Tab-separated table of C-alpha atoms in Angstrom:
chain	number	residue	atom	x	y	z
A	1	UNK	CA	0.000	0.000	0.000
A	2	UNK	CA	1.501	3.314	-1.114
A	3	UNK	CA	-0.523	5.594	1.143
A	4	UNK	CA	0.666	5.600	4.758
A	5	UNK	CA	-1.834	6.662	7.406
A	6	UNK	CA	-1.024	8.102	10.790
A	7	UNK	CA	-4.321	7.466	12.590
A	8	UNK	CA	-6.555	5.153	10.558
A	9	UNK	CA	-5.722	1.589	11.671
A	10	UNK	CA	-4.848	-1.044	9.096
A	11	UNK	CA	-7.178	-3.632	10.680
A	12	UNK	CA	-10.364	-1.548	10.483
A	13	UNK	CA	-13.437	-3.666	9.522
A	14	UNK	CA	-16.383	-1.519	10.559
A	15	UNK	CA	-18.010	0.004	7.447
A	16	UNK	CA	-17.769	3.737	6.850
A	17	UNK	CA	-15.752	6.486	5.272
A	18	UNK	CA	-12.777	7.506	7.378
A	19	UNK	CA	-10.599	10.443	6.401
A	20	UNK	CA	-7.806	11.699	8.581
A	21	UNK	CA	-6.414	15.206	8.263
A	22	UNK	CA	-2.681	15.784	7.879
A	23	UNK	CA	-1.365	19.350	8.127
A	24	UNK	CA	2.293	18.555	7.448
A	25	UNK	CA	2.046	19.903	3.881
A	26	UNK	CA	-0.244	22.842	4.643
A	27	UNK	CA	2.159	25.622	5.536
A	28	UNK	CA	3.925	27.320	2.660
A	29	UNK	CA	6.516	30.043	2.551
A	30	UNK	CA	9.173	30.954	5.074
A	31	UNK	CA	8.822	30.562	8.815
A	32	UNK	CA	8.087	33.467	11.120
A	33	UNK	CA	10.445	34.034	14.041
A	34	UNK	CA	8.712	36.597	16.272
A	35	UNK	CA	10.852	38.570	18.723
A	36	UNK	CA	10.560	37.646	22.376
A	37	UNK	CA	12.485	40.034	24.598
A	38	UNK	CA	13.661	39.725	28.201
A	39	UNK	CA	14.917	42.673	30.258
A	40	UNK	CA	16.816	41.898	33.467
A	41	UNK	CA	17.336	44.719	35.946
A	42	UNK	CA	17.233	45.873	39.541
A	43	UNK	CA	13.960	46.404	41.374
A	44	UNK	CA	13.230	48.551	44.411
A	45	UNK	CA	11.757	47.294	47.662
A	46	UNK	CA	8.480	48.988	46.733
A	47	UNK	CA	8.032	46.577	43.814
A	48	UNK	CA	5.743	43.594	44.372
A	49	UNK	CA	7.251	41.176	41.844
A	50	UNK	CA	9.253	38.247	43.242
A	51	UNK	CA	12.948	38.163	42.463
A	52	UNK	CA	14.329	36.060	39.573
A	53	UNK	CA	10.852	35.433	38.190
A	54	UNK	CA	9.953	36.291	34.598
A	55	UNK	CA	6.892	38.469	34.100
A	56	UNK	CA	5.078	39.128	30.845
A	57	UNK	CA	4.636	42.879	30.454
A	58	UNK	CA	1.250	43.063	28.777
A	59	UNK	CA	0.778	46.679	29.878
A	60	UNK	CA	3.814	48.825	30.567
A	61	UNK	CA	1.814	50.772	33.162
A	62	UNK	CA	2.143	47.762	35.480
A	63	UNK	CA	5.936	47.944	35.755
A	64	UNK	CA	5.989	50.668	38.419
A	65	UNK	CA	3.954	48.498	40.757
A	66	UNK	CA	5.851	45.329	39.912
A	67	UNK	CA	9.381	46.659	40.154
A	68	UNK	CA	9.035	49.958	42.002
A	69	UNK	CA	8.551	53.375	40.496
A	70	UNK	CA	11.877	54.898	39.399
A	71	UNK	CA	13.546	51.484	39.605
A	72	UNK	CA	16.157	50.585	37.053
A	73	UNK	CA	14.035	47.770	35.619
A	74	UNK	CA	10.850	49.836	35.397
A	75	UNK	CA	12.742	52.607	33.610
A	76	UNK	CA	14.166	50.103	31.106
A	77	UNK	CA	10.690	48.731	30.377
A	78	UNK	CA	9.306	52.230	29.829
A	79	UNK	CA	12.195	53.027	27.473
A	80	UNK	CA	11.655	49.827	25.491
A	81	UNK	CA	7.940	50.339	25.074
A	82	UNK	CA	8.468	53.987	24.142
A	83	UNK	CA	10.182	52.865	20.955
A	84	UNK	CA	8.657	49.431	20.384
A	85	UNK	CA	4.985	49.005	21.291
A	86	UNK	CA	4.460	45.556	19.757
A	87	UNK	CA	7.262	43.069	20.469
A	88	UNK	CA	6.550	40.545	23.200
A	89	UNK	CA	8.244	41.846	26.338
A	90	UNK	CA	9.168	40.039	29.546
A	91	UNK	CA	11.045	41.353	32.565
A	92	UNK	CA	12.912	39.699	35.400
A	93	UNK	CA	13.742	41.641	38.570
A	94	UNK	CA	16.790	41.188	40.759
A	95	UNK	CA	17.525	42.976	44.019
A	96	UNK	CA	20.434	45.219	44.882
A	97	UNK	CA	23.513	43.489	46.228
A	98	UNK	CA	23.243	43.545	50.023
A	99	UNK	CA	26.933	44.361	50.286
A	100	UNK	CA	26.605	47.081	47.631
A	101	UNK	CA	26.980	50.800	48.182
A	102	UNK	CA	24.773	53.497	46.654
A	103	UNK	CA	26.476	56.248	44.678
A	104	UNK	CA	26.247	59.855	45.917
A	105	UNK	CA	27.192	63.328	44.798
A	106	UNK	CA	26.923	66.925	45.958
A	107	UNK	CA	25.443	69.987	44.298
A	108	UNK	CA	26.863	73.083	45.929
A	109	UNK	CA	25.163	76.498	45.628
A	110	UNK	CA	26.668	79.877	46.425
A	111	UNK	CA	25.523	83.482	46.393
A	112	UNK	CA	22.161	85.245	46.722
A	113	UNK	CA	19.617	85.639	43.936
A	114	UNK	CA	19.646	89.165	42.500
A	115	UNK	CA	16.631	88.503	40.283
A	116	UNK	CA	13.858	85.930	40.061
A	117	UNK	CA	14.681	82.884	37.972
A	118	UNK	CA	14.540	79.117	37.650
A	119	UNK	CA	17.171	76.703	38.841
A	120	UNK	CA	17.393	73.633	36.602
A	121	UNK	CA	18.886	70.338	37.657
A	122	UNK	CA	19.108	67.386	35.304
A	123	UNK	CA	19.280	64.011	37.037
A	124	UNK	CA	19.666	61.037	34.725
A	125	UNK	CA	18.197	63.113	31.925
A	126	UNK	CA	15.166	64.229	33.948
A	127	UNK	CA	14.833	67.993	34.236
A	128	UNK	CA	13.835	69.140	37.730
A	129	UNK	CA	13.189	72.884	38.031
A	130	UNK	CA	12.992	74.983	41.170
A	131	UNK	CA	11.679	78.572	41.300
A	132	UNK	CA	14.164	81.152	42.549
A	133	UNK	CA	12.904	84.337	44.192
A	134	UNK	CA	14.648	87.660	44.620
A	135	UNK	CA	16.948	87.516	47.621
A	136	UNK	CA	16.865	83.724	47.974
A	137	UNK	CA	20.072	82.534	49.622
A	138	UNK	CA	22.134	79.572	48.555
A	139	UNK	CA	21.031	77.630	51.640
A	140	UNK	CA	17.368	78.323	50.928
A	141	UNK	CA	17.793	77.283	47.317
A	142	UNK	CA	19.519	74.042	48.341
A	143	UNK	CA	16.573	73.174	50.586
A	144	UNK	CA	14.106	73.954	47.789
A	145	UNK	CA	16.046	71.937	45.211
A	146	UNK	CA	16.236	68.921	47.525
A	147	UNK	CA	12.483	69.107	48.053
A	148	UNK	CA	11.888	69.317	44.282
A	149	UNK	CA	14.057	66.264	43.660
A	150	UNK	CA	12.242	64.256	46.311
A	151	UNK	CA	8.896	65.341	44.882
A	152	UNK	CA	9.779	63.757	41.530
A	153	UNK	CA	8.664	60.159	41.994
A	154	UNK	CA	10.500	59.099	38.844
A	155	UNK	CA	13.880	60.493	39.855
A	156	UNK	CA	16.633	57.906	40.217
A	157	UNK	CA	17.920	59.558	43.390
A	158	UNK	CA	16.838	60.930	46.736
A	159	UNK	CA	18.056	64.287	48.032
A	160	UNK	CA	18.962	65.956	51.295
A	161	UNK	CA	20.139	69.501	52.008
A	162	UNK	CA	22.598	70.909	54.536
A	163	UNK	CA	23.632	74.566	54.506
A	164	UNK	CA	24.064	75.322	50.796
A	165	UNK	CA	24.725	71.755	49.625
A	166	UNK	CA	22.369	69.177	48.183
A	167	UNK	CA	23.461	65.564	48.518
A	168	UNK	CA	21.973	63.151	46.004
A	169	UNK	CA	21.906	59.416	46.723
A	170	UNK	CA	21.057	56.778	44.122
A	171	UNK	CA	17.947	54.786	44.944
A	172	UNK	CA	19.792	51.629	43.888
A	173	UNK	CA	22.998	50.300	45.321
A	174	UNK	CA	25.650	49.370	42.816
A	175	UNK	CA	27.881	50.622	40.052
A	176	UNK	CA	24.863	51.828	38.091
A	177	UNK	CA	24.551	54.839	40.372
A	178	UNK	CA	27.902	56.132	39.156
A	179	UNK	CA	26.392	56.469	35.680
A	180	UNK	CA	23.563	58.772	36.758
A	181	UNK	CA	24.407	62.014	35.023
A	182	UNK	CA	23.790	65.182	37.069
A	183	UNK	CA	24.124	68.674	35.596
A	184	UNK	CA	22.620	72.113	36.003
A	185	UNK	CA	22.166	72.869	32.311
A	186	UNK	CA	21.677	70.910	29.109
A	187	UNK	CA	19.753	73.038	26.650
A	188	UNK	CA	21.131	76.350	25.451
A	189	UNK	CA	18.332	78.277	27.167
A	190	UNK	CA	18.968	76.783	30.616
A	191	UNK	CA	20.007	80.090	32.172
A	192	UNK	CA	21.547	80.083	35.637
A	193	UNK	CA	19.644	82.425	38.022
A	194	UNK	CA	21.391	85.764	38.490
A	195	UNK	CA	23.545	85.929	41.608
A	196	UNK	CA	23.584	82.153	42.107
A	197	UNK	CA	26.457	79.875	41.179
A	198	UNK	CA	26.325	76.106	41.265
A	199	UNK	CA	28.963	73.393	41.323
A	200	UNK	CA	27.820	69.911	40.404
A	201	UNK	CA	30.064	67.033	41.376
A	202	UNK	CA	29.658	63.692	39.563
A	203	UNK	CA	27.956	60.698	41.094
A	204	UNK	CA	30.539	58.357	42.569
A	205	UNK	CA	31.151	55.724	45.192
A	206	UNK	CA	28.606	53.166	43.967
A	207	UNK	CA	29.903	49.606	44.273
A	208	UNK	CA	28.669	46.055	43.897
A	209	UNK	CA	26.359	44.885	41.134
A	210	UNK	CA	23.891	42.021	41.611
A	211	UNK	CA	24.915	38.587	40.335
A	212	UNK	CA	23.195	37.777	37.042
A	213	UNK	CA	23.787	34.016	37.349
A	214	UNK	CA	20.611	33.182	39.359
A	215	UNK	CA	18.508	35.130	36.867
A	216	UNK	CA	20.038	33.285	33.915
A	217	UNK	CA	19.492	29.988	35.675
A	218	UNK	CA	15.836	30.897	36.164
A	219	UNK	CA	15.507	31.501	32.409
A	220	UNK	CA	16.723	27.977	31.711
A	221	UNK	CA	15.819	26.831	28.192
A	222	UNK	CA	12.987	29.328	27.831
A	223	UNK	CA	13.504	30.854	24.404
A	224	UNK	CA	14.003	34.599	24.195
A	225	UNK	CA	15.350	36.101	21.005
A	226	UNK	CA	16.907	39.044	22.840
A	227	UNK	CA	18.009	39.956	26.348
A	228	UNK	CA	18.791	43.470	27.591
A	229	UNK	CA	20.991	43.981	30.648
A	230	UNK	CA	22.044	47.104	32.555
A	231	UNK	CA	25.431	45.943	33.851
A	232	UNK	CA	28.929	46.151	32.400
A	233	UNK	CA	31.077	44.512	35.071
A	234	UNK	CA	33.335	41.663	33.964
A	235	UNK	CA	31.735	38.946	36.096
A	236	UNK	CA	28.213	39.550	34.838
A	237	UNK	CA	29.275	39.972	31.216
A	238	UNK	CA	31.278	36.747	31.351
A	239	UNK	CA	28.304	34.869	32.798
A	240	UNK	CA	25.979	36.365	30.193
A	241	UNK	CA	28.348	35.622	27.314
A	242	UNK	CA	28.848	32.017	28.401
A	243	UNK	CA	25.092	31.545	28.671
A	244	UNK	CA	24.418	33.022	25.232
A	245	UNK	CA	27.116	30.897	23.608
A	246	UNK	CA	25.603	27.785	25.191
A	247	UNK	CA	22.124	28.765	24.031
A	248	UNK	CA	23.428	29.179	20.472
A	249	UNK	CA	24.875	25.655	20.463
A	250	UNK	CA	23.461	22.938	18.164
A	251	UNK	CA	21.892	20.896	20.944
A	252	UNK	CA	19.954	23.805	22.485
A	253	UNK	CA	19.343	26.166	19.547
A	254	UNK	CA	17.553	28.789	21.630
A	255	UNK	CA	19.520	31.635	20.082
A	256	UNK	CA	19.448	34.877	22.033
A	257	UNK	CA	21.209	38.178	21.434
A	258	UNK	CA	22.388	40.403	24.270
A	259	UNK	CA	22.235	44.205	24.359
A	260	UNK	CA	24.026	46.607	26.704
A	261	UNK	CA	25.368	50.156	26.748
A	262	UNK	CA	28.100	51.977	28.579
A	263	UNK	CA	29.268	55.550	29.058
A	264	UNK	CA	32.952	56.383	29.353
A	265	UNK	CA	35.852	58.113	27.686
A	266	UNK	CA	36.924	56.843	24.289
A	267	UNK	CA	40.150	55.308	25.600
A	268	UNK	CA	38.380	53.603	28.495
A	269	UNK	CA	35.741	52.167	26.197
A	270	UNK	CA	38.400	50.651	23.961
A	271	UNK	CA	40.409	49.341	26.905
A	272	UNK	CA	37.373	47.683	28.482
A	273	UNK	CA	36.769	45.659	25.315
A	274	UNK	CA	40.177	43.996	25.363
A	275	UNK	CA	38.794	41.035	27.319
A	276	UNK	CA	35.454	40.834	25.510
A	277	UNK	CA	34.851	38.667	22.427
A	278	UNK	CA	31.277	37.353	22.476
A	279	UNK	CA	29.465	37.134	19.111
A	280	UNK	CA	26.082	37.298	20.842
A	281	UNK	CA	26.375	40.629	22.673
A	282	UNK	CA	26.159	44.077	21.090
A	283	UNK	CA	27.502	46.846	23.347
A	284	UNK	CA	27.011	50.536	22.626
A	285	UNK	CA	29.352	53.190	23.939
A	286	UNK	CA	29.749	56.952	24.043
A	287	UNK	CA	30.404	59.712	26.587
A	288	UNK	CA	28.393	62.578	27.977
A	289	UNK	CA	24.781	61.630	27.372
A	290	UNK	CA	22.444	62.636	30.215
A	291	UNK	CA	20.480	59.436	29.586
A	292	UNK	CA	21.641	56.517	31.772
A	293	UNK	CA	23.305	53.683	29.832
A	294	UNK	CA	20.648	51.143	30.801
A	295	UNK	CA	17.991	53.373	29.261
A	296	UNK	CA	20.092	53.806	26.123
A	297	UNK	CA	20.571	50.029	25.876
A	298	UNK	CA	16.853	49.402	26.166
A	299	UNK	CA	15.876	52.077	23.637
A	300	UNK	CA	18.538	51.043	21.122
A	301	UNK	CA	17.628	47.372	21.437
A	302	UNK	CA	13.936	48.096	21.036
A	303	UNK	CA	14.224	49.828	17.670
A	304	UNK	CA	16.749	47.319	16.325
A	305	UNK	CA	14.752	44.301	17.481
A	306	UNK	CA	11.624	45.601	15.771
A	307	UNK	CA	13.456	46.236	12.497
A	308	UNK	CA	15.387	42.957	12.515
A	309	UNK	CA	12.189	41.020	13.127
A	310	UNK	CA	10.827	42.421	9.877
A	311	UNK	CA	14.044	41.684	7.968
A	312	UNK	CA	17.090	40.312	9.825
A	313	UNK	CA	19.425	41.163	6.952
A	314	UNK	CA	18.434	44.794	6.415
A	315	UNK	CA	20.905	47.200	8.050
A	316	UNK	CA	19.676	49.042	11.124
A	317	UNK	CA	21.697	52.165	10.346
A	318	UNK	CA	19.789	55.488	10.402
A	319	UNK	CA	17.005	54.173	12.655
A	320	UNK	CA	15.854	56.800	15.162
A	321	UNK	CA	16.362	55.966	18.845
A	322	UNK	CA	13.689	57.885	20.795
A	323	UNK	CA	13.987	58.751	24.444
A	324	UNK	CA	17.781	59.137	24.427
A	325	UNK	CA	19.439	62.517	24.891
A	326	UNK	CA	22.632	62.990	22.865
A	327	UNK	CA	25.879	64.240	24.350
A	328	UNK	CA	26.756	67.875	23.898
A	329	UNK	CA	28.429	68.589	20.551
A	330	UNK	CA	31.882	68.902	22.107
A	331	UNK	CA	31.504	65.488	23.774
A	332	UNK	CA	30.478	63.574	20.665
A	333	UNK	CA	33.055	61.227	19.229
A	334	UNK	CA	34.556	62.056	15.860
A	335	UNK	CA	34.156	59.804	12.868
A	336	UNK	CA	37.694	58.507	13.401
A	337	UNK	CA	36.949	57.730	17.046
A	338	UNK	CA	33.716	55.946	16.156
A	339	UNK	CA	35.559	53.958	13.509
A	340	UNK	CA	37.978	52.798	16.198
A	341	UNK	CA	35.088	51.795	18.431
A	342	UNK	CA	33.594	49.710	15.629
A	343	UNK	CA	36.903	47.916	15.193
A	344	UNK	CA	36.858	47.147	18.911
A	345	UNK	CA	33.380	45.657	19.089
A	346	UNK	CA	31.448	48.741	20.216
A	347	UNK	CA	28.312	49.891	18.409
A	348	UNK	CA	27.934	53.570	17.602
A	349	UNK	CA	25.184	56.165	17.608
A	350	UNK	CA	25.193	59.554	15.923
A	351	UNK	CA	23.073	62.700	16.101
A	352	UNK	CA	21.227	64.137	13.113
A	353	UNK	CA	20.694	67.804	12.280
A	354	UNK	CA	17.513	67.858	14.341
A	355	UNK	CA	19.236	66.626	17.488
A	356	UNK	CA	17.800	63.107	17.180
A	357	UNK	CA	19.851	60.088	18.150
A	358	UNK	CA	20.192	57.623	15.266
A	359	UNK	CA	21.850	54.245	14.834
A	360	UNK	CA	25.116	54.382	12.954
A	361	UNK	CA	26.158	50.727	13.126
A	362	UNK	CA	25.492	47.831	15.480
A	363	UNK	CA	28.305	45.322	15.849
A	364	UNK	CA	29.039	42.500	18.265
A	365	UNK	CA	31.939	42.106	20.666
A	366	UNK	CA	33.409	39.360	18.483
A	367	UNK	CA	36.694	40.268	16.803
A	368	UNK	CA	38.921	37.192	16.762
A	369	UNK	CA	38.992	33.417	16.889
A	370	UNK	CA	39.998	31.464	19.977
A	371	UNK	CA	43.460	31.251	18.429
A	372	UNK	CA	43.689	35.048	18.256
A	373	UNK	CA	43.237	35.412	14.487
A	374	UNK	CA	41.215	38.392	13.300
A	375	UNK	CA	37.700	37.287	12.312
A	376	UNK	CA	34.823	39.384	10.964
A	377	UNK	CA	32.346	36.515	10.536
A	378	UNK	CA	30.155	37.706	13.413
A	379	UNK	CA	30.946	41.413	13.117
A	380	UNK	CA	27.449	42.659	12.305
A	381	UNK	CA	24.292	42.066	14.282
A	382	UNK	CA	22.469	41.582	10.965
A	383	UNK	CA	24.678	38.591	10.159
A	384	UNK	CA	24.011	36.967	13.517
A	385	UNK	CA	20.271	37.544	13.227
A	386	UNK	CA	20.195	36.260	9.636
A	387	UNK	CA	22.053	33.059	10.506
A	388	UNK	CA	19.747	32.563	13.478
A	389	UNK	CA	16.740	32.914	11.224
A	390	UNK	CA	18.061	30.559	8.526
A	391	UNK	CA	18.728	27.843	11.065
A	392	UNK	CA	15.316	28.338	12.653
A	393	UNK	CA	13.632	28.137	9.246
A	394	UNK	CA	15.406	24.890	8.263
A	395	UNK	CA	14.696	23.342	11.624
A	396	UNK	CA	11.039	24.384	11.605
A	397	UNK	CA	10.498	23.310	8.008
A	398	UNK	CA	11.879	19.784	8.342
A	399	UNK	CA	10.306	19.210	11.762
A	400	UNK	CA	6.908	20.254	10.448
A	401	UNK	CA	6.942	18.582	7.025
A	402	UNK	CA	8.823	15.393	7.877
A	403	UNK	CA	7.975	14.598	11.513
A	404	UNK	CA	7.718	10.761	11.284
A	405	UNK	CA	9.448	9.741	8.111
A	406	UNK	CA	11.524	6.727	7.252
A	407	UNK	CA	15.004	7.073	5.761
A	408	UNK	CA	16.145	5.292	2.624
A	409	UNK	CA	19.068	5.427	0.232
A	410	UNK	CA	18.683	7.182	-3.098
A	411	UNK	CA	17.265	4.867	-5.756
A	412	UNK	CA	15.005	2.950	-3.388
A	413	UNK	CA	11.705	2.092	-5.135
A	414	UNK	CA	8.900	2.907	-2.689
A	415	UNK	CA	5.325	4.009	-3.262
A	416	UNK	CA	4.680	7.670	-3.895
A	417	UNK	CA	2.550	7.999	-0.768
A	418	UNK	CA	5.100	6.487	1.567
A	419	UNK	CA	6.623	8.772	4.235
A	420	UNK	CA	10.226	8.205	3.200
A	421	UNK	CA	13.085	10.680	3.184
A	422	UNK	CA	16.128	10.230	0.955
A	423	UNK	CA	19.309	12.299	0.591
A	424	UNK	CA	18.202	13.407	-2.867
A	425	UNK	CA	14.827	14.593	-1.565
A	426	UNK	CA	16.469	16.439	1.329
A	427	UNK	CA	18.826	18.178	-1.083
A	428	UNK	CA	15.935	19.241	-3.287
A	429	UNK	CA	14.121	20.662	-0.263
A	430	UNK	CA	17.221	22.607	0.809
A	431	UNK	CA	17.668	24.040	-2.680
A	432	UNK	CA	14.008	25.063	-2.755
A	433	UNK	CA	14.445	26.641	0.668
A	434	UNK	CA	17.493	28.559	-0.530
A	435	UNK	CA	15.486	29.928	-3.445
A	436	UNK	CA	12.899	31.283	-1.009
A	437	UNK	CA	15.639	32.818	1.145
A	438	UNK	CA	17.107	34.376	-1.974
A	439	UNK	CA	13.748	35.804	-2.981
A	440	UNK	CA	13.385	37.284	0.515
A	441	UNK	CA	16.777	38.989	0.193
A	442	UNK	CA	18.511	36.933	2.881
A	443	UNK	CA	21.117	35.026	0.836
A	444	UNK	CA	23.023	35.213	-2.425
A	445	UNK	CA	25.124	33.102	-4.854
A	446	UNK	CA	22.795	30.249	-5.758
A	447	UNK	CA	25.473	28.611	-7.917
A	448	UNK	CA	27.793	28.244	-4.929
A	449	UNK	CA	24.983	26.798	-2.825
A	450	UNK	CA	24.087	24.257	-5.514
A	451	UNK	CA	27.741	23.295	-5.841
A	452	UNK	CA	28.460	22.897	-2.150
A	453	UNK	CA	25.253	21.570	-0.564
A	454	UNK	CA	25.614	17.961	0.596
A	455	UNK	CA	23.078	15.474	1.966
A	456	UNK	CA	24.056	11.927	2.897
A	457	UNK	CA	23.150	9.081	5.204
A	458	UNK	CA	25.624	8.760	8.051
A	459	UNK	CA	28.228	6.044	7.609
A	460	UNK	CA	27.969	5.071	11.276
A	461	UNK	CA	24.264	5.562	11.982
A	462	UNK	CA	21.780	4.379	9.328
A	463	UNK	CA	18.998	6.376	11.011
A	464	UNK	CA	20.827	9.686	10.618
A	465	UNK	CA	20.786	12.048	7.638
A	466	UNK	CA	23.666	14.527	7.560
A	467	UNK	CA	23.562	17.766	5.601
A	468	UNK	CA	26.024	20.506	4.746
A	469	UNK	CA	23.992	23.701	4.251
A	470	UNK	CA	26.246	26.452	2.810
A	471	UNK	CA	24.242	29.643	2.185
A	472	UNK	CA	26.141	32.838	1.478
A	473	UNK	CA	24.319	35.408	3.551
A	474	UNK	CA	23.530	38.736	1.962
A	475	UNK	CA	25.542	41.798	2.968
A	476	UNK	CA	24.561	45.358	3.835
A	477	UNK	CA	25.251	48.542	1.877
A	478	UNK	CA	27.219	50.609	4.365
A	479	UNK	CA	29.868	52.412	2.361
A	480	UNK	CA	29.705	53.878	-1.130
A	481	UNK	CA	33.188	54.865	-2.247
A	482	UNK	CA	33.599	56.694	-5.529
A	483	UNK	CA	36.511	58.322	-7.250
A	484	UNK	CA	35.300	61.469	-9.016
A	485	UNK	CA	38.001	61.724	-11.667
A	486	UNK	CA	36.986	64.832	-13.541
A	487	UNK	CA	38.271	65.980	-16.941
A	488	UNK	CA	38.913	69.418	-18.432
C-alpha cells in the first residue's frame, strides 16, 4: 500500500468512510520568528514582583507596581515600550547586592539671587526645576532643590540639604549609580539664576552589582530572542556571554542576542573591550549623554529588534532611537573615534541635524577566533540575526513537514505515498528553501549553494541524515566609495 496513514488503523473492519487530516504539507513560505524580549534589571523594595521570576509585560503601566517606580528595571521597560509598542516583552527583577553601596554626589550652591529665575537640575536626563525668588540665599535654594528632587517620583535619586549643599543618593545600590548624570544645564536656554552659582560634582562611590547568574538559571531553556541587561562589570558579562554561547549551540538552539550600553571616555571604552569577544552581545558606547546607559541600551535594542524582526538582513543604520538625549556637541566622538570603536566591538550612535539620536552601526563584541586570528564573521548584528533565522527556518520546516518519516538510500523504489526521506529529496528541499531565502533577500550566490550543498546518510548511523547547508548570507550597503576623476 503506497498511502501511509497516521491514525486510521490497518485492521479496520467496521463500514464507513474515514478520512484523517494531515497538516504537514499545509504551511507554505518561510517561517516566522517573532521577537521575544527579556529585560533583566534591579527592582526597588516597593516593587511587588518576586525576584528572579519572569513576568510578561502586557501593559507597561504595570511595571511601576511590579518593580518599584523609578527602579532601574521599570525605567528600562518604559524606554523599550516607548520605541517598540508591539514586540513581546518580559522582565525579570533582581535585588540590589546587600553588600553594595549606593552612589552619591553633591550639588553646591553659592551666592544670593539678584533677580527671580529658575534653577534647573538634570538628574539622569530628567529635568527638575525649582523657582528662585529675589533675595533667595544659597542655603534656601539648596533646601528647595532637595524638596523638588524628592517630589519627583521618577527620579533615580533621593536628596537631602545641609547649609548650601544638596546631597543626592542613588535609589539603587551598585555601580549603576555612578552612571547617573547630574548637571545644572543641558539646553542652550537653561540660564543660571542671576547671583547664584552652582557646582555639580559627579555621582561616585557606587559599588557592587547584583549577580546575574541566578537570573540566567531561572531563564533555563525558555527561548528569548533578545536579552537586555544594565550591567557592564566583567563577572556579569562573562556569565551572560557564556550563557548566550551555550544557548546558540546545536543541541539547544535557543539563540538569544544580548544588548548593553556603557558611558565612558573613548580610551576607556576601547580598553574595556580587550577582554570581551562574544558574538552574541552588542555593546554601545559613548560619553556625555544625560540618559543613563541602561535606558540607552533598552531604547537602542527596542528599535533594532523591531526592524530585525521584519528583515534580519536589512541594516539598522539610520534608525531613530527615541527617548535618548545625545551628548553635547563637544563630547560627541569624531568619525575617526567611532571607527575605532567599531573595530573594537562597540556599536555607535550619531546625532542628526535635528538633534535626534540615530543608529550608525550595530556590531558584536566578536573580533577574533579562539586562536587570536582576526575574524569578521560575526561582526554585524544583521549577520548573527540572519544566521539565526536561517537555522530556525530549516529546523522548523523539516520538523513540520517530515515529523515521522523513514530514511532510505537514493534509488530505493517505494510508493509515492510512503513517508520516506532520501538524501536526494532532502537536497531538493534545501535548494528550494534557498530559493525562497534568496527571494526574501537573505542570501546570495545560488550557484555556490548548488555546488556545495551535501546530503548523505551517516556512515555510522543508518537512522541519521547529515547535511552541509552552505548559504552565502547577503551583505549590507554601508559604504559607497567613488573616485570622481573629472576631466577638463
